[in-house]
Amino acid sequence: MKKRIVLRKMMAGCVAIGLLFLTACSPETTQGGDAAKGEAKGIQQRVIKAGIGLNEDHPQGQGLLKFKEIVEEKSGGKMKVQTYFSATLGDDLKMTEALQAGTQEITIPSTSPLVGMIKEFGIFDFPFLFNTAEEADAILDGPIGKKLLEKLPKHGLIGLGYWENGFRHVTNNKRAIETADDFKGLKLRTMQNEVHIDAFKALGANPTPMPFSEVFTALESHTIDGQENPLATIKSNKFYEVQKHLSLTKHVYTPFVFLVSKKFWDTLSPEEQKILQDAAIEAGKYQRQLSREEDQKALDELKKTGVKINEVSDQERQKMAEIIRPVVEKYAKEFGEDLVNELYSELDKIRQ
């Protein structure tokens, strides 16, 4: 009898010790468990689809490759970035919609296609807004640029910063554009952007919106007379093969905005989000510098192609700006006069 009692006590003691051991090792009750949880939420194996409308050799394409390199290095190879160039996944608008739907993770469109959902982005479409790329950097990286990025999440998008598309210039097959009158009657491809369309109409041109991927064929078949884009884009897409004149109008500075699908972003751990944010900023600095270097290289190379290049004087650009002023005033009311006043006030400070 005594032996049975002793055995029962021993068994009860073993069960108690076992329960204590299990409790001590439970993930919910120990620091070791918390660490395991944190590790599970850290960097996971992921494949990130990133598509853009431009070619791989364009500064934007090279910037995207730099982003891929940084992300894969900082994630220890766990986060893989699959890159798609030349509108393989669709134009800027379609890719932006794919981000909203969660079927694509990253795209880097110009800000213009975003105006349809967030009208305030239209302030960057004002003709002759910036005089230099450095002015644009100060505005985009400052309070105004950040204020606009904060409007993206409610539309299913996350903005990680701005890259550079650059100053836009006009090519066409009819004549050199030296004065505002030279725009009259030209059928020019534009983006689907009301500010651009109305500005070209004010100058007497016939603006024709169409997807970027269709522009070369439309120029080649003479469906349109010309188009307007930064020099690097004109060179990398070989528009000089189907255009006679390149006029350095510098009429609009267009930024790119680095977008991530919110549906995807919300699945990431803070560590993963930081990797993407840091990579977008670091690659963006590289891309801007490359864009500015490529701009001069592109001009030098375009001169060798046989396309006729002409400068537009500051005086003539000012005349063009005066003609377009009513368009700017019209859209200032639509985009928000307080925001527009803040924009011009910031520019005045930067220029002092």
GROMACS .gro file of C-alpha atoms in nm:
model
  352
    1MET     CA    1   0.000   0.000   0.000
    2LYS     CA    2   0.277   0.241   0.091
    3LYS     CA    3   0.445   0.156  -0.240
    4ARG     CA    4   0.127   0.249  -0.435
    5ILE     CA    5   0.101   0.584  -0.254
    6VAL     CA    6   0.465   0.660  -0.328
    7LEU     CA    7   0.421   0.569  -0.695
    8ARG     CA    8   0.112   0.791  -0.726
    9LYS     CA    9   0.302   1.085  -0.574
   10MET     CA   10   0.592   1.028  -0.808
   11MET     CA   11   0.361   1.017  -1.112
   12ALA     CA   12   0.180   1.332  -1.004
   13GLY     CA   13   0.514   1.503  -0.960
   14CYS     CA   14   0.626   1.398  -1.308
   15VAL     CA   15   0.304   1.528  -1.465
   16ALA     CA   16   0.341   1.859  -1.284
   17ILE     CA   17   0.703   1.890  -1.392
   18GLY     CA   18   0.603   1.803  -1.749
   19LEU     CA   19   0.330   2.066  -1.752
   20LEU     CA   20   0.571   2.324  -1.614
   21PHE     CA   21   0.824   2.232  -1.884
   22LEU     CA   22   0.566   2.263  -2.162
   23THR     CA   23   0.442   2.593  -2.027
   24ALA     CA   24   0.796   2.727  -1.999
   25CYS     CA   25   0.865   2.633  -2.360
   26SER     CA   26   0.537   2.770  -2.498
   27PRO     CA   27   0.595   3.043  -2.771
   28GLU     CA   28   0.325   3.256  -2.614
   29THR     CA   29   0.494   3.274  -2.274
   30THR     CA   30   0.866   3.301  -2.337
   31GLN     CA   31   1.109   3.540  -2.492
   32GLY     CA   32   1.229   3.258  -2.715
   33GLY     CA   33   0.874   3.220  -2.846
   34ASP     CA   34   0.847   3.592  -2.915
   35ALA     CA   35   1.172   3.578  -3.108
   36ALA     CA   36   1.039   3.289  -3.315
   37LYS     CA   37   0.727   3.487  -3.392
   38GLY     CA   38   0.934   3.790  -3.494
   39GLU     CA   39   1.145   3.574  -3.721
   40ALA     CA   40   0.831   3.435  -3.886
   41LYS     CA   41   0.716   3.791  -3.954
   42GLY     CA   42   1.058   3.905  -4.080
   43ILE     CA   43   1.187   3.855  -4.433
   44GLN     CA   44   1.002   3.585  -4.622
   45GLN     CA   45   1.049   3.428  -4.963
   46ARG     CA   46   0.866   3.658  -5.206
   47VAL     CA   47   0.845   3.721  -5.580
   48ILE     CA   48   0.774   4.086  -5.667
   49LYS     CA   49   0.646   4.175  -6.014
   50ALA     CA   50   0.773   4.520  -6.118
   51GLY     CA   51   0.673   4.658  -6.458
   52ILE     CA   52   0.739   4.986  -6.640
   53GLY     CA   53   0.647   5.126  -6.980
   54LEU     CA   54   0.999   5.218  -7.094
   55ASN     CA   55   1.292   5.015  -7.223
   56GLU     CA   56   1.555   4.848  -7.009
   57ASP     CA   57   1.826   5.081  -7.138
   58HIS     CA   58   1.631   5.393  -7.039
   59PRO     CA   59   1.739   5.555  -6.708
   60GLN     CA   60   1.409   5.439  -6.557
   61GLY     CA   61   1.486   5.082  -6.663
   62GLN     CA   62   1.836   5.107  -6.521
   63GLY     CA   63   1.693   5.251  -6.201
   64LEU     CA   64   1.455   4.955  -6.172
   65LEU     CA   65   1.747   4.713  -6.213
   66LYS     CA   66   1.931   4.902  -5.937
   67PHE     CA   67   1.621   4.869  -5.716
   68LYS     CA   68   1.613   4.493  -5.785
   69GLU     CA   69   1.981   4.462  -5.694
   70ILE     CA   70   1.936   4.650  -5.364
   71VAL     CA   71   1.623   4.461  -5.258
   72GLU     CA   72   1.770   4.120  -5.331
   73GLU     CA   73   2.095   4.206  -5.153
   74LYS     CA   74   1.929   4.354  -4.843
   75SER     CA   75   1.683   4.065  -4.816
   76GLY     CA   76   1.956   3.804  -4.845
   77GLY     CA   77   1.805   3.686  -5.170
   78LYS     CA   78   1.467   3.606  -5.017
   79MET     CA   79   1.281   3.887  -5.194
   80LYS     CA   80   1.312   3.842  -5.571
   81VAL     CA   81   1.217   4.125  -5.807
   82GLN     CA   82   1.097   4.018  -6.151
   83THR     CA   83   1.138   4.308  -6.395
   84TYR     CA   84   0.919   4.376  -6.699
   85PHE     CA   85   1.005   4.650  -6.949
   86SER     CA   86   0.855   4.814  -7.260
   87ALA     CA   87   0.492   4.796  -7.138
   88THR     CA   88   0.501   4.414  -7.136
   89LEU     CA   89   0.242   4.421  -6.856
   90GLY     CA   90   0.041   4.706  -7.010
   91ASP     CA   91   0.060   5.084  -7.018
   92ASP     CA   92   0.099   5.302  -6.708
   93LEU     CA   93  -0.274   5.314  -6.641
   94LYS     CA   94  -0.325   4.938  -6.677
   95MET     CA   95  -0.031   4.860  -6.452
   96THR     CA   96  -0.154   5.107  -6.191
   97GLU     CA   97  -0.494   4.938  -6.199
   98ALA     CA   98  -0.320   4.599  -6.163
   99LEU     CA   99  -0.156   4.729  -5.845
  100GLN     CA  100  -0.493   4.834  -5.710
  101ALA     CA  101  -0.630   4.488  -5.789
  102GLY     CA  102  -0.331   4.320  -5.625
  103THR     CA  103  -0.223   4.132  -5.941
  104GLN     CA  104   0.103   4.327  -5.976
  105GLU     CA  105   0.326   4.461  -5.700
  106ILE     CA  106   0.522   4.759  -5.839
  107THR     CA  107   0.509   5.011  -6.122
  108ILE     CA  108   0.670   5.353  -6.173
  109PRO     CA  109   0.441   5.564  -6.393
  110SER     CA  110   0.461   5.934  -6.460
  111THR     CA  111   0.233   6.129  -6.228
  112SER     CA  112   0.002   6.230  -6.514
  113PRO     CA  113  -0.209   5.910  -6.530
  114LEU     CA  114  -0.282   5.947  -6.157
  115VAL     CA  115  -0.472   6.271  -6.207
  116GLY     CA  116  -0.789   6.078  -6.291
  117MET     CA  117  -0.803   5.943  -5.935
  118ILE     CA  118  -0.618   6.216  -5.742
  119LYS     CA  119  -0.667   6.547  -5.918
  120GLU     CA  120  -0.401   6.727  -5.713
  121PHE     CA  121  -0.125   6.538  -5.895
  122GLY     CA  122  -0.216   6.757  -6.191
  123ILE     CA  123  -0.009   7.044  -6.050
  124PHE     CA  124   0.301   6.871  -6.191
  125ASP     CA  125   0.152   6.897  -6.540
  126PHE     CA  126   0.154   7.277  -6.544
  127PRO     CA  127   0.362   7.389  -6.843
  128PHE     CA  128   0.679   7.585  -6.770
  129LEU     CA  129   0.645   7.520  -6.395
  130PHE     CA  130   1.009   7.434  -6.320
  131ASN     CA  131   1.317   7.606  -6.457
  132THR     CA  132   1.564   7.341  -6.340
  133ALA     CA  133   1.565   6.978  -6.229
  134GLU     CA  134   1.693   7.089  -5.887
  135GLU     CA  135   1.378   7.299  -5.836
  136ALA     CA  136   1.171   6.991  -5.916
  137ASP     CA  137   1.369   6.781  -5.664
  138ALA     CA  138   1.308   7.033  -5.388
  139ILE     CA  139   0.932   7.036  -5.446
  140LEU     CA  140   0.890   6.661  -5.498
  141ASP     CA  141   1.101   6.562  -5.196
  142GLY     CA  142   0.953   6.836  -4.979
  143PRO     CA  143   0.619   6.885  -4.802
  144ILE     CA  144   0.413   6.920  -5.122
  145GLY     CA  145   0.540   6.597  -5.276
  146LYS     CA  146   0.486   6.408  -4.951
  147LYS     CA  147   0.137   6.555  -4.909
  148LEU     CA  148   0.035   6.405  -5.244
  149LEU     CA  149   0.188   6.064  -5.164
  150GLU     CA  150  -0.028   6.055  -4.852
  151LYS     CA  151  -0.339   6.060  -5.071
  152LEU     CA  152  -0.249   5.731  -5.243
  153PRO     CA  153  -0.336   5.464  -4.980
  154LYS     CA  154  -0.711   5.528  -4.993
  155HIS     CA  155  -0.684   5.442  -5.364
  156GLY     CA  156  -0.509   5.112  -5.305
  157LEU     CA  157  -0.158   5.244  -5.369
  158ILE     CA  158   0.154   5.322  -5.166
  159GLY     CA  159   0.398   5.587  -5.290
  160LEU     CA  160   0.764   5.540  -5.198
  161GLY     CA  161   0.895   5.855  -5.364
  162TYR     CA  162   0.962   6.026  -5.695
  163TRP     CA  163   1.202   5.945  -5.977
  164GLU     CA  164   1.277   6.157  -6.283
  165ASN     CA  165   1.121   6.147  -6.628
  166GLY     CA  166   1.258   6.490  -6.707
  167PHE     CA  167   1.187   6.791  -6.924
  168ARG     CA  168   0.976   6.717  -7.228
  169HIS     CA  169   1.052   6.833  -7.583
  170VAL     CA  170   0.861   6.811  -7.912
  171THR     CA  171   0.949   6.609  -8.222
  172ASN     CA  172   0.752   6.624  -8.548
  173ASN     CA  173   0.773   6.572  -8.924
  174LYS     CA  174   0.642   6.911  -9.038
  175ARG     CA  175   0.868   7.191  -8.918
  176ALA     CA  176   1.096   7.322  -8.645
  177ILE     CA  177   0.910   7.476  -8.352
  178GLU     CA  178   1.072   7.809  -8.277
  179THR     CA  179   0.767   8.019  -8.189
  180ALA     CA  180   0.422   7.951  -8.051
  181ASP     CA  181   0.276   7.987  -8.401
  182ASP     CA  182   0.473   7.683  -8.515
  183PHE     CA  183   0.246   7.456  -8.308
  184LYS     CA  184  -0.057   7.544  -8.519
  185GLY     CA  185  -0.211   7.247  -8.697
  186LEU     CA  186   0.035   6.987  -8.567
  187LYS     CA  187  -0.121   6.654  -8.470
  188LEU     CA  188   0.076   6.567  -8.157
  189ARG     CA  189   0.050   6.256  -7.944
  190THR     CA  190   0.001   6.339  -7.578
  191MET     CA  191  -0.078   6.142  -7.267
  192GLN     CA  192  -0.441   6.115  -7.164
  193ASN     CA  193  -0.407   6.427  -6.953
  194GLU     CA  194  -0.647   6.720  -6.965
  195VAL     CA  195  -0.389   6.987  -6.872
  196HIS     CA  196  -0.156   6.880  -7.153
  197ILE     CA  197  -0.442   6.849  -7.400
  198ASP     CA  198  -0.581   7.196  -7.321
  199ALA     CA  199  -0.233   7.353  -7.322
  200PHE     CA  200  -0.156   7.221  -7.671
  201LYS     CA  201  -0.499   7.328  -7.793
  202ALA     CA  202  -0.429   7.679  -7.664
  203LEU     CA  203  -0.111   7.678  -7.874
  204GLY     CA  204  -0.311   7.575  -8.181
  205ALA     CA  205  -0.197   7.211  -8.200
  206ASN     CA  206  -0.422   6.907  -8.238
  207PRO     CA  207  -0.338   6.692  -7.931
  208THR     CA  208  -0.407   6.321  -7.980
  209PRO     CA  209  -0.395   6.099  -7.669
  210MET     CA  210  -0.276   5.741  -7.721
  211PRO     CA  211  -0.087   5.472  -7.526
  212PHE     CA  212   0.290   5.516  -7.534
  213SER     CA  213   0.339   5.167  -7.679
  214GLU     CA  214   0.155   5.275  -7.997
  215VAL     CA  215   0.348   5.597  -8.063
  216PHE     CA  216   0.632   5.470  -8.284
  217THR     CA  217   0.394   5.294  -8.524
  218ALA     CA  218   0.165   5.598  -8.536
  219LEU     CA  219   0.461   5.823  -8.623
  220GLU     CA  220   0.589   5.577  -8.883
  221SER     CA  221   0.248   5.556  -9.053
  222HIS     CA  222   0.199   5.936  -9.029
  223THR     CA  223  -0.119   5.887  -8.827
  224ILE     CA  224   0.025   6.165  -8.612
  225ASP     CA  225   0.280   6.437  -8.695
  226GLY     CA  226   0.476   6.428  -8.374
  227GLN     CA  227   0.501   6.359  -8.004
  228GLU     CA  228   0.655   6.510  -7.689
  229ASN     CA  229   0.886   6.334  -7.443
  230PRO     CA  230   1.218   6.373  -7.261
  231LEU     CA  231   1.537   6.329  -7.464
  232ALA     CA  232   1.628   5.992  -7.312
  233THR     CA  233   1.288   5.855  -7.411
  234ILE     CA  234   1.317   5.997  -7.764
  235LYS     CA  235   1.656   5.830  -7.803
  236SER     CA  236   1.584   5.494  -7.639
  237ASN     CA  237   1.264   5.450  -7.842
  238LYS     CA  238   1.437   5.559  -8.165
  239PHE     CA  239   1.178   5.822  -8.253
  240TYR     CA  240   1.452   5.992  -8.455
  241GLU     CA  241   1.407   5.716  -8.715
  242VAL     CA  242   1.056   5.843  -8.794
  243GLN     CA  243   1.086   6.215  -8.710
  244LYS     CA  244   1.260   6.503  -8.890
  245HIS     CA  245   1.260   6.778  -8.625
  246LEU     CA  246   1.343   6.790  -8.255
  247SER     CA  247   1.263   7.122  -8.083
  248LEU     CA  248   1.402   7.176  -7.733
  249THR     CA  249   1.085   7.330  -7.593
  250LYS     CA  250   1.138   7.216  -7.231
  251HIS     CA  251   0.767   7.278  -7.189
  252VAL     CA  252   0.689   7.039  -6.903
  253TYR     CA  253   0.892   6.859  -6.635
  254THR     CA  254   0.742   6.518  -6.564
  255PRO     CA  255   0.827   6.311  -6.255
  256PHE     CA  256   0.781   5.937  -6.210
  257VAL     CA  257   0.616   5.815  -5.891
  258PHE     CA  258   0.727   5.484  -5.737
  259LEU     CA  259   0.410   5.288  -5.660
  260VAL     CA  260   0.350   4.968  -5.465
  261SER     CA  261   0.023   4.776  -5.443
  262LYS     CA  262  -0.133   4.844  -5.102
  263LYS     CA  263  -0.276   4.492  -5.097
  264PHE     CA  264   0.079   4.361  -5.129
  265TRP     CA  265   0.230   4.624  -4.895
  266ASP     CA  266  -0.009   4.529  -4.616
  267THR     CA  267   0.119   4.169  -4.625
  268LEU     CA  268   0.478   4.279  -4.563
  269SER     CA  269   0.654   4.290  -4.228
  270PRO     CA  270   0.797   4.625  -4.114
  271GLU     CA  271   1.143   4.492  -4.202
  272GLU     CA  272   1.033   4.407  -4.557
  273GLN     CA  273   0.862   4.744  -4.597
  274LYS     CA  274   1.181   4.920  -4.488
  275ILE     CA  275   1.385   4.726  -4.744
  276LEU     CA  276   1.152   4.838  -5.024
  277GLN     CA  277   1.134   5.199  -4.900
  278ASP     CA  278   1.511   5.233  -4.863
  279ALA     CA  279   1.574   5.065  -5.199
  280ALA     CA  280   1.326   5.295  -5.377
  281ILE     CA  281   1.499   5.604  -5.235
  282GLU     CA  282   1.854   5.481  -5.301
  283ALA     CA  283   1.772   5.363  -5.654
  284GLY     CA  284   1.582   5.688  -5.712
  285LYS     CA  285   1.891   5.899  -5.639
  286TYR     CA  286   2.088   5.680  -5.880
  287GLN     CA  287   1.814   5.707  -6.142
  288ARG     CA  288   1.792   6.087  -6.122
  289GLN     CA  289   2.166   6.126  -6.162
  290LEU     CA  290   2.169   5.880  -6.451
  291SER     CA  291   1.875   6.060  -6.611
  292ARG     CA  292   2.059   6.392  -6.608
  293GLU     CA  293   2.376   6.243  -6.745
  294GLU     CA  294   2.181   6.055  -7.010
  295ASP     CA  295   1.996   6.372  -7.109
  296GLN     CA  296   2.317   6.532  -7.234
  297LYS     CA  297   2.442   6.207  -7.386
  298ALA     CA  298   2.108   6.159  -7.561
  299LEU     CA  299   2.127   6.509  -7.709
  300ASP     CA  300   2.481   6.445  -7.834
  301GLU     CA  301   2.376   6.114  -7.989
  302LEU     CA  302   2.058   6.254  -8.140
  303LYS     CA  303   2.266   6.518  -8.316
  304LYS     CA  304   2.449   6.236  -8.494
  305THR     CA  305   2.129   6.071  -8.621
  306GLY     CA  306   2.046   6.341  -8.872
  307VAL     CA  307   1.736   6.468  -8.695
  308LYS     CA  308   1.725   6.849  -8.712
  309ILE     CA  309   1.757   6.998  -8.363
  310ASN     CA  310   1.669   7.354  -8.274
  311GLU     CA  311   1.677   7.551  -7.950
  312VAL     CA  312   1.380   7.755  -7.829
  313SER     CA  313   1.475   8.091  -7.680
  314ASP     CA  314   1.373   8.185  -7.326
  315GLN     CA  315   1.182   8.478  -7.473
  316GLU     CA  316   0.972   8.248  -7.694
  317ARG     CA  317   0.916   8.005  -7.409
  318GLN     CA  318   0.786   8.295  -7.201
  319LYS     CA  319   0.544   8.386  -7.482
  320MET     CA  320   0.421   8.026  -7.490
  321ALA     CA  321   0.374   8.035  -7.114
  322GLU     CA  322   0.164   8.352  -7.144
  323ILE     CA  323  -0.060   8.188  -7.405
  324ILE     CA  324  -0.110   7.888  -7.178
  325ARG     CA  325  -0.166   8.095  -6.860
  326PRO     CA  326  -0.550   8.075  -6.880
  327VAL     CA  327  -0.521   7.695  -6.887
  328VAL     CA  328  -0.308   7.701  -6.572
  329GLU     CA  329  -0.553   7.935  -6.398
  330LYS     CA  330  -0.846   7.711  -6.495
  331TYR     CA  331  -0.688   7.398  -6.349
  332ALA     CA  332  -0.553   7.579  -6.043
  333LYS     CA  333  -0.915   7.615  -5.933
  334GLU     CA  334  -0.981   7.248  -6.001
  335PHE     CA  335  -0.671   7.114  -5.824
  336GLY     CA  336  -0.708   7.349  -5.530
  337GLU     CA  337  -0.598   7.709  -5.522
  338ASP     CA  338  -0.447   7.672  -5.174
  339LEU     CA  339  -0.223   7.390  -5.295
  340VAL     CA  340  -0.124   7.579  -5.608
  341ASN     CA  341  -0.047   7.894  -5.407
  342GLU     CA  342   0.164   7.684  -5.169
  343LEU     CA  343   0.347   7.535  -5.470
  344TYR     CA  344   0.436   7.873  -5.620
  345SER     CA  345   0.525   8.011  -5.277
  346GLU     CA  346   0.769   7.722  -5.222
  347LEU     CA  347   0.918   7.781  -5.567
  348ASP     CA  348   0.972   8.149  -5.485
  349LYS     CA  349   1.162   8.048  -5.168
  350ILE     CA  350   1.375   7.798  -5.358
  351ARG     CA  351   1.466   8.057  -5.621
  352GLN     CA  352   1.575   8.321  -5.370
   0.00000   0.00000   0.00000
